[in-house]
mmCIF file of C-alpha atoms and ligand atoms in Angstrom:
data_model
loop_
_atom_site.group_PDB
_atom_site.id
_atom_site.type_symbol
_atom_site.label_atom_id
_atom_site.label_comp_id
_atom_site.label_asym_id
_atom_site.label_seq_id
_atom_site.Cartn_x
_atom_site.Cartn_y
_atom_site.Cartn_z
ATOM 1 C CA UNK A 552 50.807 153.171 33.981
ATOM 2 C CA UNK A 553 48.896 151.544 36.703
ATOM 3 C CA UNK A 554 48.157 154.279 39.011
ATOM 4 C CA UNK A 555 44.680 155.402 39.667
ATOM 5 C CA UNK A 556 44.344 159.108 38.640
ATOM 6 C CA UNK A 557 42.635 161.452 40.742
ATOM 7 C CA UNK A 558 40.477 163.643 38.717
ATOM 8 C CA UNK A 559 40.530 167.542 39.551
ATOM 9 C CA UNK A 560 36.637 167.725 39.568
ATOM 10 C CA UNK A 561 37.424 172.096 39.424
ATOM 11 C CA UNK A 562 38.334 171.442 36.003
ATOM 12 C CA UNK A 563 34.927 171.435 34.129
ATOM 13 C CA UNK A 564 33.854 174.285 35.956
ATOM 14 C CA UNK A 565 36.972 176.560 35.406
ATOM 15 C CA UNK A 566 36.849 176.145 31.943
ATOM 16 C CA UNK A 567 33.253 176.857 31.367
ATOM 17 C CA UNK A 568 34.000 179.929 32.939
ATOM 18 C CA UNK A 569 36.814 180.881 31.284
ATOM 19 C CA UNK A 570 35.498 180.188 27.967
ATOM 20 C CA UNK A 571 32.393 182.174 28.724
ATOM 21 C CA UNK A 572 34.728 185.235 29.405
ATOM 22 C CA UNK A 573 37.591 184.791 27.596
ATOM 23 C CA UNK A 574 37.387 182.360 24.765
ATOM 24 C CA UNK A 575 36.919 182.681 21.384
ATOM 25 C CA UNK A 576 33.095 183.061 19.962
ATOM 26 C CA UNK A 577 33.962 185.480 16.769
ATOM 27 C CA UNK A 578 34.059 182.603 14.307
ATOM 28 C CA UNK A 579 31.238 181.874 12.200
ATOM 29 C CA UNK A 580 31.070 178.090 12.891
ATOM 30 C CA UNK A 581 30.791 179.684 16.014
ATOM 31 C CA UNK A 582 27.450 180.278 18.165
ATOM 32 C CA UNK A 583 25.718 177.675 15.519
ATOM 33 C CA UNK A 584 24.345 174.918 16.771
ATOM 34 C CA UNK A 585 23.378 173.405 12.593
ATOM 35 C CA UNK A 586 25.290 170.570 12.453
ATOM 36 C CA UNK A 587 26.159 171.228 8.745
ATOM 37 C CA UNK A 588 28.034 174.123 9.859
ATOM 38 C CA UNK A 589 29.892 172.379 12.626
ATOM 39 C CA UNK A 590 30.905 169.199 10.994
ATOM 40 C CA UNK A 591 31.654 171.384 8.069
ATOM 41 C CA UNK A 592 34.079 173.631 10.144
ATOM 42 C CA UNK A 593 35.759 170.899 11.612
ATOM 43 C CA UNK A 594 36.359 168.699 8.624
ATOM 44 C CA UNK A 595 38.047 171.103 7.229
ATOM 45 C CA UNK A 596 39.848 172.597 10.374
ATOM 46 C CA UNK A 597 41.087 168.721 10.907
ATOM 47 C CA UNK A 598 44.360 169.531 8.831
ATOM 48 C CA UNK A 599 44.067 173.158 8.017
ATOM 49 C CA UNK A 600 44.755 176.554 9.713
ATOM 50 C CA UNK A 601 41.906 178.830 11.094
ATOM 51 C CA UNK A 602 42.675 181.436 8.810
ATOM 52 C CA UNK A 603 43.085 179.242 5.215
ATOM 53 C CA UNK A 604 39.401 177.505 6.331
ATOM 54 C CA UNK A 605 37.872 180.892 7.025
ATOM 55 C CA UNK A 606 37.693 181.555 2.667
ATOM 56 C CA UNK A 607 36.921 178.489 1.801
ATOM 57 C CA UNK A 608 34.403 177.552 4.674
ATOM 58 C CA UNK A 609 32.331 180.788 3.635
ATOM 59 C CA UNK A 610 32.159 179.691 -0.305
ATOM 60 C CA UNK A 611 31.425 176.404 0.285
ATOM 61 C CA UNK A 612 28.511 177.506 1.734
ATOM 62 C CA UNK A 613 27.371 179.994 -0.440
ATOM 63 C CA UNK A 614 27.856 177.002 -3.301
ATOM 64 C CA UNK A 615 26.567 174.714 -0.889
ATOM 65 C CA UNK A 616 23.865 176.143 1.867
ATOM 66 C CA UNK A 617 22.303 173.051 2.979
ATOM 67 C CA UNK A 618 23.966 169.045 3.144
ATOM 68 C CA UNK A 619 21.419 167.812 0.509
ATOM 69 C CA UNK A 620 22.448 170.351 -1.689
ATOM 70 C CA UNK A 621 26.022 169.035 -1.168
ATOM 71 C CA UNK A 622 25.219 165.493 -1.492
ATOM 72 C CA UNK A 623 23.332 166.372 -4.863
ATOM 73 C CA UNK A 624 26.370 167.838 -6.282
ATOM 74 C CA UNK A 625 28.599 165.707 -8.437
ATOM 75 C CA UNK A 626 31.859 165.130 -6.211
ATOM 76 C CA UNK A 627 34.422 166.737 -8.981
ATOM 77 C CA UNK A 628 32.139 170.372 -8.124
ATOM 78 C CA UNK A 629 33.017 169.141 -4.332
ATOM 79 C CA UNK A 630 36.905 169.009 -5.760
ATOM 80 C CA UNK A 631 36.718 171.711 -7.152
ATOM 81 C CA UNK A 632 35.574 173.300 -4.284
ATOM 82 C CA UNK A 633 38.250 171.932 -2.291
ATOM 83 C CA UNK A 634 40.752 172.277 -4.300
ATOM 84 C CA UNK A 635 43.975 173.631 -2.460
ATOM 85 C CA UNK A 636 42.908 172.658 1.009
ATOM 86 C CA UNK A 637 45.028 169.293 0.386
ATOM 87 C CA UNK A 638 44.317 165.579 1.908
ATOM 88 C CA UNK A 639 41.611 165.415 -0.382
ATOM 89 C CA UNK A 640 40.213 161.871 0.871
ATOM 90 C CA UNK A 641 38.759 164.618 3.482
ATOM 91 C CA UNK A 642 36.642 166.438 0.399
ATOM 92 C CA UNK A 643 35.497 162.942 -0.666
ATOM 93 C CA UNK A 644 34.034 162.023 2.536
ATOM 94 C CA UNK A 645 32.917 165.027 3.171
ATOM 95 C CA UNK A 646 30.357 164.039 -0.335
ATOM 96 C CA UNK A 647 29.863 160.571 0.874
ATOM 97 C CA UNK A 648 28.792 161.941 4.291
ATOM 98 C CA UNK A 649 26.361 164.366 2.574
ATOM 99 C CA UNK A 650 24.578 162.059 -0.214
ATOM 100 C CA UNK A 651 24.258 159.449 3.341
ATOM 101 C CA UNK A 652 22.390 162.181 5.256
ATOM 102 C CA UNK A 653 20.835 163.239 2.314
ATOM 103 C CA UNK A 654 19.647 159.835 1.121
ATOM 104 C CA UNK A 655 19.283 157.873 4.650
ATOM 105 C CA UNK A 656 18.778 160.780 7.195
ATOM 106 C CA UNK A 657 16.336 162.828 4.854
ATOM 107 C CA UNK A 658 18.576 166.054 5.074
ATOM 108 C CA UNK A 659 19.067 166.041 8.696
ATOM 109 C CA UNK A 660 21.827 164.855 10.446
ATOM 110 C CA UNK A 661 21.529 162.194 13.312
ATOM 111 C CA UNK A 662 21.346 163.619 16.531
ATOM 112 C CA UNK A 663 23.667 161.613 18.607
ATOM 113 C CA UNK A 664 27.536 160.802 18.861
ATOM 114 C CA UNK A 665 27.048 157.293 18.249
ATOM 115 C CA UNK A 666 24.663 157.690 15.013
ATOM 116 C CA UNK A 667 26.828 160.401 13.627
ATOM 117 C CA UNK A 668 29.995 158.315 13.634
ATOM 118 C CA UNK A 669 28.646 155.580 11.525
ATOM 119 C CA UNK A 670 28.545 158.537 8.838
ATOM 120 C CA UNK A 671 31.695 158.204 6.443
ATOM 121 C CA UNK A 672 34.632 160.548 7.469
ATOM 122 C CA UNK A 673 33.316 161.264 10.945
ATOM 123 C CA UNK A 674 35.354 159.956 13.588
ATOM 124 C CA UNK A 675 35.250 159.640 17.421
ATOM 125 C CA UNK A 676 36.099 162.827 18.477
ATOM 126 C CA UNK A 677 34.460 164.617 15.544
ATOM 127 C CA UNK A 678 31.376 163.001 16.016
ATOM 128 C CA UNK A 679 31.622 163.436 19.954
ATOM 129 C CA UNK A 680 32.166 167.550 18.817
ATOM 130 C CA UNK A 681 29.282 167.949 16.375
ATOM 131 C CA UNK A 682 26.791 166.129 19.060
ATOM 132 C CA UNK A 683 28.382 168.081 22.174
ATOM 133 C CA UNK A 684 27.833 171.798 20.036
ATOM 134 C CA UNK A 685 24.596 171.078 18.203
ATOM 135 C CA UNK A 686 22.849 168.698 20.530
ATOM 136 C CA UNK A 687 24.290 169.059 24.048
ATOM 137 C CA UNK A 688 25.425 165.665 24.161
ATOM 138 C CA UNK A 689 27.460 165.219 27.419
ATOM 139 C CA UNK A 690 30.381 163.084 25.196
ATOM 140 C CA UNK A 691 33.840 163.813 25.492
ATOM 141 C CA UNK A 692 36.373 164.962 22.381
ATOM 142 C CA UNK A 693 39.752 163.508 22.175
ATOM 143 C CA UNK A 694 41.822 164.763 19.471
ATOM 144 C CA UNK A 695 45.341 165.479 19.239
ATOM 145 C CA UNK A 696 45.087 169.233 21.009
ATOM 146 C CA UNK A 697 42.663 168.312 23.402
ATOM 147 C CA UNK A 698 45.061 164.809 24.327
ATOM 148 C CA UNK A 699 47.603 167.047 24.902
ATOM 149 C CA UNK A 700 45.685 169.133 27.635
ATOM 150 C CA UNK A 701 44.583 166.305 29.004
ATOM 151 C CA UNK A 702 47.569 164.301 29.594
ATOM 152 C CA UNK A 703 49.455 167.343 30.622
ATOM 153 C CA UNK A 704 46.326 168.205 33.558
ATOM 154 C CA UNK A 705 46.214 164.367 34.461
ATOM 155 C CA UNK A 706 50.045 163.802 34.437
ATOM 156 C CA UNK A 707 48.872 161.162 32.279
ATOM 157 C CA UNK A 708 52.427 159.271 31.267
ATOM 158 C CA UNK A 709 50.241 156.363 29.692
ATOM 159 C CA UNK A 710 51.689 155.329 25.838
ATOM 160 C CA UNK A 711 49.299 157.311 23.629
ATOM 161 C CA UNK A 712 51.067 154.903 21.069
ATOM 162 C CA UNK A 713 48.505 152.305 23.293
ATOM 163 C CA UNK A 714 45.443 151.572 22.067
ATOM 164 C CA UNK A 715 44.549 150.372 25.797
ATOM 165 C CA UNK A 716 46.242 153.906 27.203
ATOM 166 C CA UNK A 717 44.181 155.870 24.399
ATOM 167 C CA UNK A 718 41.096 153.961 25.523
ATOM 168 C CA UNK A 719 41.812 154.915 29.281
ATOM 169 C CA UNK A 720 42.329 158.748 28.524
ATOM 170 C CA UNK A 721 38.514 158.617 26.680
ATOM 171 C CA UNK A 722 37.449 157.162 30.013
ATOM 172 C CA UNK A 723 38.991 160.021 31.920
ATOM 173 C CA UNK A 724 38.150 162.916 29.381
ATOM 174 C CA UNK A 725 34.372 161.363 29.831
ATOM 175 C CA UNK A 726 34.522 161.602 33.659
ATOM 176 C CA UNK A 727 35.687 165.199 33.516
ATOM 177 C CA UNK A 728 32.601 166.421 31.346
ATOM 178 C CA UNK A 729 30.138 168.763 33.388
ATOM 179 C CA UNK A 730 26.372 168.083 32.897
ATOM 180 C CA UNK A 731 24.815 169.104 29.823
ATOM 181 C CA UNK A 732 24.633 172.743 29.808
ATOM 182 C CA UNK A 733 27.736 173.501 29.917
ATOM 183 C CA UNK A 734 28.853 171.124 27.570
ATOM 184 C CA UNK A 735 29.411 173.642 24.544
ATOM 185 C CA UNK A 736 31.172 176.304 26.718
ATOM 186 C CA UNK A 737 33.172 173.114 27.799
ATOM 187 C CA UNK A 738 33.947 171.839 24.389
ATOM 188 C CA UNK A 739 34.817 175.102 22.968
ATOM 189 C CA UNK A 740 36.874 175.747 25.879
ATOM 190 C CA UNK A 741 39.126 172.474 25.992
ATOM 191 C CA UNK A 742 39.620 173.244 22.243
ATOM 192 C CA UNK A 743 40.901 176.919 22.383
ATOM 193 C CA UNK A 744 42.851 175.969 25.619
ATOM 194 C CA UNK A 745 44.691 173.442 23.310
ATOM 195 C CA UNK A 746 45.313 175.720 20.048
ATOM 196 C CA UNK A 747 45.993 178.759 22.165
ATOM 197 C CA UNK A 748 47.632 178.461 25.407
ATOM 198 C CA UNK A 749 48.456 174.289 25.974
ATOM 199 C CA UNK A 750 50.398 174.710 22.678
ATOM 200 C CA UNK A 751 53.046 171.610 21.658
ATOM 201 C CA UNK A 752 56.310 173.271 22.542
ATOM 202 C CA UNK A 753 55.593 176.336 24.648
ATOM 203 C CA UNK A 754 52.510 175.685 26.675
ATOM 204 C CA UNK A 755 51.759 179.084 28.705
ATOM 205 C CA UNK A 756 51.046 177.751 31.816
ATOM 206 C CA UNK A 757 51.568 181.216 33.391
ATOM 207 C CA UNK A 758 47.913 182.383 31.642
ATOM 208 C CA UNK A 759 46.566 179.170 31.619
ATOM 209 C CA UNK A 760 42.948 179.613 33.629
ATOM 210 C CA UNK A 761 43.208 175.674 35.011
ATOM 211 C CA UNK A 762 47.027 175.984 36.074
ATOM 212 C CA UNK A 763 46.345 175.673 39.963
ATOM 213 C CA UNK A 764 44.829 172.005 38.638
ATOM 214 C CA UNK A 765 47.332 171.035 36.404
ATOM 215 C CA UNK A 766 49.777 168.197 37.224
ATOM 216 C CA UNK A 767 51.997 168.422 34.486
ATOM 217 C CA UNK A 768 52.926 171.698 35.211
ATOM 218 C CA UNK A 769 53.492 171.200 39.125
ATOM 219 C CA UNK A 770 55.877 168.092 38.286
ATOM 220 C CA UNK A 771 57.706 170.714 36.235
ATOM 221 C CA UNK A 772 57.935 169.209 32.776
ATOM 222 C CA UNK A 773 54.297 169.668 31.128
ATOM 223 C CA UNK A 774 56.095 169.392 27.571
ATOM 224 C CA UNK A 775 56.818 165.501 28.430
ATOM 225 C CA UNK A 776 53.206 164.887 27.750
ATOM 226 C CA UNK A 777 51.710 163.574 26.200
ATOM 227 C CA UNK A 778 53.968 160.310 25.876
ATOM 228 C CA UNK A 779 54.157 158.525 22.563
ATOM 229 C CA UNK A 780 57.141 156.090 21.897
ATOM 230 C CA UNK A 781 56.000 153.907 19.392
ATOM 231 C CA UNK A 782 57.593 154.684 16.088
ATOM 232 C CA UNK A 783 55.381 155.178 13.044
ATOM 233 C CA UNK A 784 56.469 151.762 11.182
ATOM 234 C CA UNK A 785 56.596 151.684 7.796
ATOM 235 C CA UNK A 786 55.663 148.890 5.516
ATOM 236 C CA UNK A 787 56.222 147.936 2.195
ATOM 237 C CA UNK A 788 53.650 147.413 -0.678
ATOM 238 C CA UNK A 789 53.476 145.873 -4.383
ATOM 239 C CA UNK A 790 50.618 145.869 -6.837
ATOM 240 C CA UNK A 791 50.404 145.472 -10.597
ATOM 241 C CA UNK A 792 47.892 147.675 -12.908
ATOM 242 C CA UNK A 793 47.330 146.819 -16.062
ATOM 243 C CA UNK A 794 47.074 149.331 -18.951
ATOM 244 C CA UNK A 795 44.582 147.922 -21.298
ATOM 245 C CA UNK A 796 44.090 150.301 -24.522
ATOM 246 C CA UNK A 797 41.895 150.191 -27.447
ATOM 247 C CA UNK A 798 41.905 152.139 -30.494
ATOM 248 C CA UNK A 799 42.929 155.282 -28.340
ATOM 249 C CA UNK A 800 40.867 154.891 -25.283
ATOM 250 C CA UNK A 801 42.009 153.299 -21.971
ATOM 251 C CA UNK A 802 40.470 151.124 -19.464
ATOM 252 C CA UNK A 803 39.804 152.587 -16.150
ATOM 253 C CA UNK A 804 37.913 151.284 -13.303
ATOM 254 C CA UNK A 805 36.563 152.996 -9.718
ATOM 255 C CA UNK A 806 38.360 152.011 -6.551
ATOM 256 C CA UNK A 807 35.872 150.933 -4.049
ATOM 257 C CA UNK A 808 34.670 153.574 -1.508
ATOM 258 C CA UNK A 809 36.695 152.366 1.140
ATOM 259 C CA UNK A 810 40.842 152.407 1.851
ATOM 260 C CA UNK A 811 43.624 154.031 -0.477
ATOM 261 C CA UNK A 812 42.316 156.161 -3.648
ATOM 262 C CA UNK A 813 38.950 155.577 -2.495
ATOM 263 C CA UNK A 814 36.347 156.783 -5.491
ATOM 264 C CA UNK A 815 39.910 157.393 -7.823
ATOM 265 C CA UNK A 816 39.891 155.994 -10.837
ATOM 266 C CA UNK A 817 42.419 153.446 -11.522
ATOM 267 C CA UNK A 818 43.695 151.061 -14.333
ATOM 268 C CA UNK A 819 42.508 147.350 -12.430
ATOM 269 C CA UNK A 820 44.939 146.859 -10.206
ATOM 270 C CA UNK A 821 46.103 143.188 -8.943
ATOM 271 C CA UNK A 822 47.880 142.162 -5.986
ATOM 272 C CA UNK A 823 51.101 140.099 -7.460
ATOM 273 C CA UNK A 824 51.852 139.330 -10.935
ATOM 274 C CA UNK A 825 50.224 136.036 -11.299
ATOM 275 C CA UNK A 826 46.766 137.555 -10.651
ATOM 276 C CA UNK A 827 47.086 140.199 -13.773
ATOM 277 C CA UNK A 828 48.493 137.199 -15.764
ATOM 278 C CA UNK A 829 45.478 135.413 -15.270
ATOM 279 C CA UNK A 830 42.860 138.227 -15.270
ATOM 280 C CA UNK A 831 44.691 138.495 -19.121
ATOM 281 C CA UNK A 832 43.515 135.569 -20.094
ATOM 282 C CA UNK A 833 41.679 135.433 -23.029
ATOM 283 C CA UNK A 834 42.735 138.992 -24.221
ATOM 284 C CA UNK A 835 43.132 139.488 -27.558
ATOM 285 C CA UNK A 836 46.406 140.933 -27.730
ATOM 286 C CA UNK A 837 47.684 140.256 -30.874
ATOM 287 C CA UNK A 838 50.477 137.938 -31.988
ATOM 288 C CA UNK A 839 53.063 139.813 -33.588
ATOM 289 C CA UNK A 840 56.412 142.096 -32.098
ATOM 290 C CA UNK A 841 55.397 144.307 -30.062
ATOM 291 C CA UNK A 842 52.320 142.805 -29.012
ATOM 292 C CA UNK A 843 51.363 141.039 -26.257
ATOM 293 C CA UNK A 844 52.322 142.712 -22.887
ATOM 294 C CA UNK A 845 54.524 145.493 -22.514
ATOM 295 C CA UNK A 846 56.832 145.709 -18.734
ATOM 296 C CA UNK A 847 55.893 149.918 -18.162
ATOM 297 C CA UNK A 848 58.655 151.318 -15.812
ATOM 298 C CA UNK A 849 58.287 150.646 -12.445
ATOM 299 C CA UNK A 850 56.435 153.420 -10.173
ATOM 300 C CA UNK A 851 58.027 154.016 -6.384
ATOM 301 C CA UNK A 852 55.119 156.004 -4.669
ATOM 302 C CA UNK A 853 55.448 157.105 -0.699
ATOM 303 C CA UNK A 854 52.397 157.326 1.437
ATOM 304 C CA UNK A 855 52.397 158.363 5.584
ATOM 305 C CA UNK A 856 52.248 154.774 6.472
ATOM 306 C CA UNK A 857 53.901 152.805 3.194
ATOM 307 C CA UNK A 858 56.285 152.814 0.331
ATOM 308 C CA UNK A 859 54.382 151.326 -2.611
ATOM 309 C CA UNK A 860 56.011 150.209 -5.894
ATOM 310 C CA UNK A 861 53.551 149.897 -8.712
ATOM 311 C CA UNK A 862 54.633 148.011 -11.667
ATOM 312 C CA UNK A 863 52.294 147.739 -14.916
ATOM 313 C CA UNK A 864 52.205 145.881 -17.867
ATOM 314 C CA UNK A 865 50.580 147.501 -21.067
ATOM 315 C CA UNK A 866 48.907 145.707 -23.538
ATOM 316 C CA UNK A 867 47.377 147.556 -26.877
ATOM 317 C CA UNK A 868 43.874 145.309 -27.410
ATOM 318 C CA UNK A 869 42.766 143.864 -30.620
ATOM 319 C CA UNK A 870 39.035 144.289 -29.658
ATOM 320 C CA UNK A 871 37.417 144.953 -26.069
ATOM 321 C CA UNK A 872 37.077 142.299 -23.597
ATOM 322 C CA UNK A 873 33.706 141.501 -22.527
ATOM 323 C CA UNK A 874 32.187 143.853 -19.538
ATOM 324 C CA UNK A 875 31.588 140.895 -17.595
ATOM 325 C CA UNK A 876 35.642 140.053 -17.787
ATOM 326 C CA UNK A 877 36.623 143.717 -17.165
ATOM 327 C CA UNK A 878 34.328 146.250 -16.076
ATOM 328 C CA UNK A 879 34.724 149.950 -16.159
ATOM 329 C CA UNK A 880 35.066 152.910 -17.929
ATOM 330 C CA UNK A 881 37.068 153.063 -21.680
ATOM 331 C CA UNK A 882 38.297 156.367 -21.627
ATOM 332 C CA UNK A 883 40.145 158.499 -24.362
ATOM 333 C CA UNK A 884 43.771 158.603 -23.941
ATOM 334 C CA UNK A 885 43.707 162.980 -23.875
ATOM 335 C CA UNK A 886 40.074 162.565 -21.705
ATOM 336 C CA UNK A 887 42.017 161.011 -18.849
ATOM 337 C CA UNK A 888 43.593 163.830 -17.307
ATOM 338 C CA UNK A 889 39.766 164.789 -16.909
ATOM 339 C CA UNK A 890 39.260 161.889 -13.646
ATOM 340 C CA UNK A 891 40.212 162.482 -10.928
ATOM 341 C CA UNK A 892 43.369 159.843 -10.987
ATOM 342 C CA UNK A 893 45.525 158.860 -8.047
ATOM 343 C CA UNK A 894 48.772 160.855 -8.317
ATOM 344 C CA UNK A 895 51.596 158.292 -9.831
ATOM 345 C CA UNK A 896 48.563 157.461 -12.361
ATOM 346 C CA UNK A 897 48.481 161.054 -13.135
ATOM 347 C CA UNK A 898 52.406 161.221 -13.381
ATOM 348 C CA UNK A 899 52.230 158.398 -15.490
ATOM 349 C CA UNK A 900 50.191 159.612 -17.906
ATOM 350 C CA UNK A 901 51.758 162.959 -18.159
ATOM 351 C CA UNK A 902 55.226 160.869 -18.320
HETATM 352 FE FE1 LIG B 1453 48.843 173.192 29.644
HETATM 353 FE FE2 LIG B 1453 50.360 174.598 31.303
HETATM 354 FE FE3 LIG B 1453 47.724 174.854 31.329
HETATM 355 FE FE4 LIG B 1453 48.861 172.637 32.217
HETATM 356 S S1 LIG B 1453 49.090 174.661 33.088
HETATM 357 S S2 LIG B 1453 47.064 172.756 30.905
HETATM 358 S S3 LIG B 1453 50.562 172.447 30.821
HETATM 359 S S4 LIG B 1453 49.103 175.402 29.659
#
């Protein structure tokens, strides 16, 4: 796509005034400008239904009024808490994010876009929505709803697949912003247009308040946007845990805070075979049959972007290895069902 796009500069202005008279304003994360509220609201909106977040937005914060209070909290209350609203790395961010304003921010979020995305679990767009509703910020949201709008106004046929194309629709959603006032009627508005009237499959163009400006709909196809060709690819993974157990209790250790199972707890886990062969070393594993290590049955686990088999070899220790060889947590067999596990663990041990 190398055409230069004309921006319709009635856009910002329309939808401020729309919003103002017809949006939505009933929802209590709604005509708040406390950040806690807002990034709350839209954590959990990220995956989740209006009406499912409306319970369990309120009792969060009745359990948890303020973000220190939330980052003091141990994160299985924050589970617990979360429990049934699913994708659960959200409901560990959302504790990391808390205990980081708590600890580095005093209590109080950061008051731009930029600072709040360095926060864990707060992206572009969220980060560009907390700032825009609690602090004015004229900084433009772009997520999946408000790309659709977007693309569908600009006739924008660009590969959202792109990272260059995704890049050049931020540029664009920036230069349609109006000035600073307006910027939570605006923000609001671009989101309910997208959940309520630009919707995937049926957009209603007919009671859509920026229709005259809209592109997609005069070439006649709106639905076509926005364009995305590139196939979700997915790759293949392999890693080895090893089960180390000692008179009943069982080795686990903490994934690091960052990428899959982060904060889990996990037998050590080893990238091919020869790297668990030499981390067991110097075990004390006994000599006789059925010692040594034990092949487990092979675990196939899907994620969105990989297929991941999981082997493990068990070994039944004579005495502990040192901390400084394997560090952790030596857990009783029946106590592990008490961490929070990632899921084929937690098959595995219920196997
Ligand atoms: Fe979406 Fe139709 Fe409105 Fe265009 S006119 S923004 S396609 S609802």
């Amino acid at each position: 796509m190398s055409k230069e796009i004309e921006l319709p500069l009635q856009f910002a202005p329309t939808l401020v005034a729309w919003q103002r008279r017809h949006g939505r304003h009933s929802l209590p994360w709604q005509n708040t400008r406390d950040p806690y509220r807002v990034w709350l609201s839209e954590i959990m909106l990220q995956q989740t239904q209006v009406t499912t977040v409306l319970g369990y937005y309120q009792r969060f914060l009745q359990r948890f009024p303020t973000v220190s209070g939330l980052g003091a909290a141990t994160l299985d209350e924050v589970l617990a808490m979360w429990a049934g609203l699913g994708y659960y790395s959200r409901a560990r961010n959302l504790h990391a994010c808390a205990q980081a304003v708590r600890e580095q921010h005093g209590g109080a979020f950061p008051r731009t876009a930029a600072a709040l995305q360095e926060l864990p679990g707060i992206g572009r767009s969220t980060a560009a929505a907390i700032a825009a509703f609690c602090f004015a910020e004229r900084v433009a949201i772009l997520d999946g709803n408000v790309k659709r709008v977007l693309t569908r106004l600009l006739a924008f046929d660009g590969d959202m697949a792109s990272s260059a194309q995704e890049k050049k629709l931020w540029g664009l959603a920036t230069e349609l912003l109006p000035q600073s006032q307006d910027m939570v009627a605006y923000t609001q508005g671009v989101m309910d247009l997208g959940s309520g009237v630009c919707t995937p499959r049926a957009p209603q163009c007919l009671l859509c308040p920026v229709s005259e400006l809209c592109r997609g709909r005069e070439q006649g196809e709106p639905t076509k946007f926005p364009v995305k060709t590139k196939k979700l690819k997915r790759s293949q993974r392999e890693n080895w845990w090893l089960w180390l157990e000692h008179e009943g209790q069982v080795l686990l250790q903490q994934r690091p805070a960052k990428g899959v199972w982060a904060g889990l707890w996990s037998l050590p886990l080893f990238d091919d075979e020869a790297a668990l062969q030499a981390a067991a070393q110097g075990l004390d594993l006994g000599q006789g049959p059925g010692q040594g290590l034990e092949t487990m049955p092979r675990i196939q686990h899907a994620l969105t972007h990989f297929d991941w088999t999981l082997h493990t070899q068990r070994a039944e220790l004579q005495r502990r290895p040192a901390d400084a060889q394997f560090h952790g947590q030596w857990v009783a067999r029946e106590r592990l069902a008490d961490y929070a596990l990632p899921a084929p663990l937690k098959k595995m041990i219920q196997a």
